[in-house]
Short mmCIF file of C-alpha atoms in Angstrom, two decimals:
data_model
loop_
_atom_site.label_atom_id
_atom_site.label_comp_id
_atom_site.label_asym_id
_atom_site.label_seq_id
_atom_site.Cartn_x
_atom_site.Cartn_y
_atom_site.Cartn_z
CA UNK A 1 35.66 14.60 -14.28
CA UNK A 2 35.27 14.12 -10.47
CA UNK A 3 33.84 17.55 -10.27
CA UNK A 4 31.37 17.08 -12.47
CA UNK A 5 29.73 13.85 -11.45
CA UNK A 6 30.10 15.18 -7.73
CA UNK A 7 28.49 18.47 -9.37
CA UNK A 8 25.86 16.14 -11.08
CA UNK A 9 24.84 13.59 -8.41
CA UNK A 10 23.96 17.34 -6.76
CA UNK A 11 21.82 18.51 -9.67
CA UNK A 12 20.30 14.97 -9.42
CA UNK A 13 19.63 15.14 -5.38
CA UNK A 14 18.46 18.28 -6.02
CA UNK A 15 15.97 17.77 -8.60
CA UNK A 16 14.13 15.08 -6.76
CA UNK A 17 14.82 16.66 -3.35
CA UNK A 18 12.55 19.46 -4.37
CA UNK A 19 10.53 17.15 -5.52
CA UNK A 20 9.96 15.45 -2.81
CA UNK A 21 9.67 17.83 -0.67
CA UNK A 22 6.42 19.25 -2.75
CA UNK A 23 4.84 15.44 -2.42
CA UNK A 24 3.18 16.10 0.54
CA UNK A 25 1.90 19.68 0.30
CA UNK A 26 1.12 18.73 -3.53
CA UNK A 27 -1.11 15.39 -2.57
CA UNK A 28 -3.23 17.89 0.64
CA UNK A 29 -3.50 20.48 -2.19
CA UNK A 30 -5.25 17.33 -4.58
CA UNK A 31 -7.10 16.42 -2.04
CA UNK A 32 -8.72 19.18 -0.95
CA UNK A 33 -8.96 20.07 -4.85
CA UNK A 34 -10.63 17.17 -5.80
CA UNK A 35 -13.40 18.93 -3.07
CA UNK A 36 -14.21 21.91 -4.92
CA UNK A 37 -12.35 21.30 -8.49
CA UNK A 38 -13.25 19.63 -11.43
CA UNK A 39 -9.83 18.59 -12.34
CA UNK A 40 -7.52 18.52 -9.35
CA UNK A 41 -4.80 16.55 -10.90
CA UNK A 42 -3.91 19.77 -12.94
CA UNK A 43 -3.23 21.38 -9.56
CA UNK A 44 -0.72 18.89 -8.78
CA UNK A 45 0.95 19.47 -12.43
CA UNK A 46 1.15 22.81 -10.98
CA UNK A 47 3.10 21.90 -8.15
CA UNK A 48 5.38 19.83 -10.69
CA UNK A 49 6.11 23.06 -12.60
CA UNK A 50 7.24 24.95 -9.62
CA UNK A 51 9.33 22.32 -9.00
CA UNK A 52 10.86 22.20 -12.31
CA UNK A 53 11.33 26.10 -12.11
CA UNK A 54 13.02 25.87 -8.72
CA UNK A 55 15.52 23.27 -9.99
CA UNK A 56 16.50 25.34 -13.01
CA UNK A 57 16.92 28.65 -11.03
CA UNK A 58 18.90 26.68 -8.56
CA UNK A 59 21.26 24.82 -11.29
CA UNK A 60 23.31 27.69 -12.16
CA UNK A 61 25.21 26.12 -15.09
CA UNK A 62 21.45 25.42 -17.00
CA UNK A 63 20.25 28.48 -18.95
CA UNK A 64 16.74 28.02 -20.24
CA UNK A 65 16.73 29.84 -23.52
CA UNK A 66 13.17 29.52 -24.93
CA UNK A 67 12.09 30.94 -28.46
CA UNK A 68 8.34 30.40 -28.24
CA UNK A 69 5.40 32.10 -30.69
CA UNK A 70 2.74 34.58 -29.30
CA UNK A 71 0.24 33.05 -31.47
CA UNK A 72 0.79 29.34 -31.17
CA UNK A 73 -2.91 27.26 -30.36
CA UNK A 74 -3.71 26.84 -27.10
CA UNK A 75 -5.49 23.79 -27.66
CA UNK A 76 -2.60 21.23 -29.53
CA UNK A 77 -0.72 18.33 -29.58
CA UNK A 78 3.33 19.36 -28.71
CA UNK A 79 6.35 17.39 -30.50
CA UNK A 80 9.81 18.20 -29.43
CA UNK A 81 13.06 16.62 -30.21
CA UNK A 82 14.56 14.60 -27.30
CA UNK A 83 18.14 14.52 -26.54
CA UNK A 84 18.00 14.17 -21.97
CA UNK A 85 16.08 13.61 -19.27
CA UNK A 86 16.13 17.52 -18.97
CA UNK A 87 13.84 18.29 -21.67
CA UNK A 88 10.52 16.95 -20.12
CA UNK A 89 10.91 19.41 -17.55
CA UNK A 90 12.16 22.35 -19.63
CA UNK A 91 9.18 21.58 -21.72
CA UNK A 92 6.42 22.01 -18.29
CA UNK A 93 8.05 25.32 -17.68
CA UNK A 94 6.11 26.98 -20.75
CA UNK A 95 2.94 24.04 -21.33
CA UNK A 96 -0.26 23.95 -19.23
CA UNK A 97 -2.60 21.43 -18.79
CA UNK A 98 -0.61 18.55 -20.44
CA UNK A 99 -0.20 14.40 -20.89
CA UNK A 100 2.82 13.40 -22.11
CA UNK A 101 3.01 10.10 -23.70
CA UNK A 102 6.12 8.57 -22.23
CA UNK A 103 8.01 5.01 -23.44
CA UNK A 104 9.05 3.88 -20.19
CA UNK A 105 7.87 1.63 -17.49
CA UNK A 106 7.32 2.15 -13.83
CA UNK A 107 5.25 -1.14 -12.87
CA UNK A 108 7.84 -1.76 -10.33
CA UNK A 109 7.61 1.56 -8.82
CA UNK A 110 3.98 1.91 -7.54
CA UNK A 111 4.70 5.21 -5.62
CA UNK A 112 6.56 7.03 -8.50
CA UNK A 113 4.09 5.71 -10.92
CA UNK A 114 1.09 7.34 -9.39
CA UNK A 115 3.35 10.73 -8.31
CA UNK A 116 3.72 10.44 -12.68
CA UNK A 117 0.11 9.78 -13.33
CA UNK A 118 -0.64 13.39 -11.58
CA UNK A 119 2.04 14.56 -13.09
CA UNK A 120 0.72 13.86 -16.15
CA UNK A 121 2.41 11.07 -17.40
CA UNK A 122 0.76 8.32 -19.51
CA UNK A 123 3.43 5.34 -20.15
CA UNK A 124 3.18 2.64 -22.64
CA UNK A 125 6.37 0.34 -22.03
CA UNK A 126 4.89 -2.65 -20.53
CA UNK A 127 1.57 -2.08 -20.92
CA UNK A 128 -1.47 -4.26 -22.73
CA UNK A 129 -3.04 -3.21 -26.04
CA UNK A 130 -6.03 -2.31 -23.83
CA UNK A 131 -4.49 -0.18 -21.47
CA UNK A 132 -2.14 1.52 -24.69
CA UNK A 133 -5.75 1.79 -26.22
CA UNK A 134 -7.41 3.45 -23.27
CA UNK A 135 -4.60 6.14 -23.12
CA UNK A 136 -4.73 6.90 -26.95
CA UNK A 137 -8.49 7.40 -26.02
CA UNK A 138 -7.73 9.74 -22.82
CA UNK A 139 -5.40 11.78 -25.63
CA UNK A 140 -8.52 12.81 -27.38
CA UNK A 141 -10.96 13.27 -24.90
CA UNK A 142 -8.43 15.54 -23.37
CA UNK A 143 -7.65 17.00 -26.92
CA UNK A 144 -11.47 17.80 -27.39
CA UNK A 145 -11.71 19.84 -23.75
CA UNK A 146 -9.10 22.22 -24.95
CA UNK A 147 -6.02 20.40 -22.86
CA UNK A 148 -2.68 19.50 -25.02
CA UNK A 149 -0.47 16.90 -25.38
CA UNK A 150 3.04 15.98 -25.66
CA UNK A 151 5.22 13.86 -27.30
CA UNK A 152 8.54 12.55 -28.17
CA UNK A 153 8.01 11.26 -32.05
CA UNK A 154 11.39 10.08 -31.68
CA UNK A 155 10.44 7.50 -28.97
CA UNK A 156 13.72 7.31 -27.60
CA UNK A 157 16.80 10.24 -27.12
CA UNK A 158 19.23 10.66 -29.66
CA UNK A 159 22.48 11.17 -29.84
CA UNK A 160 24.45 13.56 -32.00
CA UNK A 161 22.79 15.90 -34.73
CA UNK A 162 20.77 13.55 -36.50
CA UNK A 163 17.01 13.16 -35.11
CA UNK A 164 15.91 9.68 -35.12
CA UNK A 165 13.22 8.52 -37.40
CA UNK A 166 9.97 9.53 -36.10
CA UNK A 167 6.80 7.22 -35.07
CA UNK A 168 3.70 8.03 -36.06
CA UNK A 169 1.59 8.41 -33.21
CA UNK A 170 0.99 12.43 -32.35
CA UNK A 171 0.35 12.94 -36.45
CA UNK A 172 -2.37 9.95 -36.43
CA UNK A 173 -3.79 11.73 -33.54
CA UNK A 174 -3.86 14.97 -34.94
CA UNK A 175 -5.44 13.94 -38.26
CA UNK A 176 -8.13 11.90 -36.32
CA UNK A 177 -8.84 14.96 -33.86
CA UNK A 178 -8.13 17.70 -35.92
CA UNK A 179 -5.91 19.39 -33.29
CA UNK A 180 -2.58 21.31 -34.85
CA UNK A 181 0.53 20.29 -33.80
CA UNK A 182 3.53 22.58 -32.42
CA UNK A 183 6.85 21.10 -33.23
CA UNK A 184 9.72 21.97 -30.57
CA UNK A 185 13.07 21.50 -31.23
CA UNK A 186 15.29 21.18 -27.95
CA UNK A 187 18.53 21.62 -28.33
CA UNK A 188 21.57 21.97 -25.59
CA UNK A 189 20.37 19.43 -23.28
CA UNK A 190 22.77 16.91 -24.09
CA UNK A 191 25.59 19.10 -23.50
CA UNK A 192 24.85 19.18 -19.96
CA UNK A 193 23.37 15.72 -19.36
CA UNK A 194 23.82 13.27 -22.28
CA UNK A 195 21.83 10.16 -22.61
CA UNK A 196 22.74 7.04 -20.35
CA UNK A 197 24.82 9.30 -18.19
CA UNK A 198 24.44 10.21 -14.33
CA UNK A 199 27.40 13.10 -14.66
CA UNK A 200 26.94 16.58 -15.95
CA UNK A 201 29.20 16.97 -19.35
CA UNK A 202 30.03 20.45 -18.45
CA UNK A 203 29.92 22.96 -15.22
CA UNK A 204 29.82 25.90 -17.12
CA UNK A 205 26.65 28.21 -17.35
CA UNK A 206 25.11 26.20 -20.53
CA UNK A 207 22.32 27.38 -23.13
CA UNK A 208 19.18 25.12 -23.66
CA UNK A 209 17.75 26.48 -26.61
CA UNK A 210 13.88 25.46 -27.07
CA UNK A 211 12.77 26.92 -30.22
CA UNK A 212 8.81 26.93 -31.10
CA UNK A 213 8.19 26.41 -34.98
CA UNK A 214 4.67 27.65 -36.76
CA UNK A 215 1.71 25.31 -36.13
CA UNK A 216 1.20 22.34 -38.25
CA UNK A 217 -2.64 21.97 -39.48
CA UNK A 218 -3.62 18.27 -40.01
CA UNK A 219 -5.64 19.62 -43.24
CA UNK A 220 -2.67 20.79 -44.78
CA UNK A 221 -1.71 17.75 -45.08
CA UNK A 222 -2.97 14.41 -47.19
CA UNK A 223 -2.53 11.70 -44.55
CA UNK A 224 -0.76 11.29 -41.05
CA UNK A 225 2.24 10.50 -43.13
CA UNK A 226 2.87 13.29 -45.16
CA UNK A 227 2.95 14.82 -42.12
CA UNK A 228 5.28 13.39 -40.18
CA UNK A 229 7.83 13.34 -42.84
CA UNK A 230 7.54 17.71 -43.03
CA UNK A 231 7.51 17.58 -39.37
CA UNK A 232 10.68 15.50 -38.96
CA UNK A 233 12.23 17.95 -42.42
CA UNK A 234 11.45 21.01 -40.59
CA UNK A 235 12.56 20.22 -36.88
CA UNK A 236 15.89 18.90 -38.55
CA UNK A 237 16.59 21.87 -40.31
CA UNK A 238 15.90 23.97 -37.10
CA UNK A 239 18.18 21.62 -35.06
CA UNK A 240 21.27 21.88 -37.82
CA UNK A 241 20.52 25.42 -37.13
CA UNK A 242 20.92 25.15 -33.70
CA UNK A 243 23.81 22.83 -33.68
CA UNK A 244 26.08 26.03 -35.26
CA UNK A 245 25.02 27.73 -32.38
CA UNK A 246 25.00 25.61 -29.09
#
């Protein structure tokens, strides 16, 4: 047990070491963007992926196993299942030109907060109505210019093979825009880093599988609702799947 929290307070160190070291070069980079380019921050979020890649060539117990679909949209709103921290990044490795919507709060971490805003981070714990509404209306704009978006319809990680119940959000979205959505379903993570835990579970070479699922078109489908509730059938299905595997 020793090894593995000694093993995982590495993986940790090294995930935001490499991080960190890419701060600097990554903000001159935005800056001198922001010069000539009409969106720097997405040069940034390109920094952030090579960072993510680094990390999971350099973690030698984390195999990336994604199952993704030649002809998926490249305009759409992503939902994946959400088991660890890992997934967010495992997720950048294969999307471009994202916002995640993210249910966490970093108000008392200024720094990290705007490093996440470049990122492409939007986060809603803690926030006013107004500031929740202006990032619902940043989805769409973005959503209309041919970017994506991301979510977590869970809200929160689960634990064991059931997927929470999911939130409505990314389906009311994709009705109101008419964007498709890509369901993801994640699975793996959790037997390397498990929720609410600092230590990896295992240091043996480890599959994550991410497995892409046929787009979802909002006029397929009577009402946000009726969505979701396929959605959530169809990513369960491909998790129990999964499960028998991982």
């Amino acid at each position: 047990m020793l090894l593995k929290c000694i093993f995982g307070s590495v993986g940790h160190f090294l995930f935001f070491g490499i991080l960190a070291v890419l701060i600097i070069p990554g903000f001159i980079a935005y800056l001198i963007a922001k010069i000539f380019v009409k969106e720097p921050q997405y040069v940034f979020q390109k920094g952030a992926t090579l960072s993510y890649r680094l990390f999971f060539m350099l973690i030698p117990n984390i195999v990336l196993k994604p199952d993704l679909l030649d002809d998926a949209p490249k305009n759409a709103i992503y939902i994946s299942t959400h088991q660890s921290i890992l997934d967010f990044p495992a997720l950048t490795t294969f999307i471009k030109e994202y916002i995640i919507f993210a249910n966490v709060n970093l108000d008392k971490f200024p720094l990290v907060a705007k490093i996440s805003h470049l990122v492409g981070v939007r986060y809603i714990k803690g926030r006013t109505l107004n500031d929740v509404s202006e990032i619902h209306k940043e989805f769409e704009e973005l959503l209309n210019d041919g970017k994506n978006v991301i979510y977590f319809p869970e809200g929160s990680r689960h634990e064991g093979d059931k997927l929470l119940p999911f939130k409505r959000g990314a389906f009311k979205l994709a009705k109101k825009t008419g964007k498709p959505i890509i369901p993801i379903v994640i699975e793996g993570a959790s037997n390397i880093l498990p929720k609410k835990s600092f230590c990896l579970k295992t240091i043996k070479r480890t599959p994550i599988y991410m497995k892409m699922l046929p787009a979802l078109y909002p006029d397929d489908f009577q009402n946000e609702i009726e969505m979701m509730r396929y959605a959530q059938q169809i990513m369960q299905k491909e998790k129990d799947k999964l499960c028998n595997i991982s």
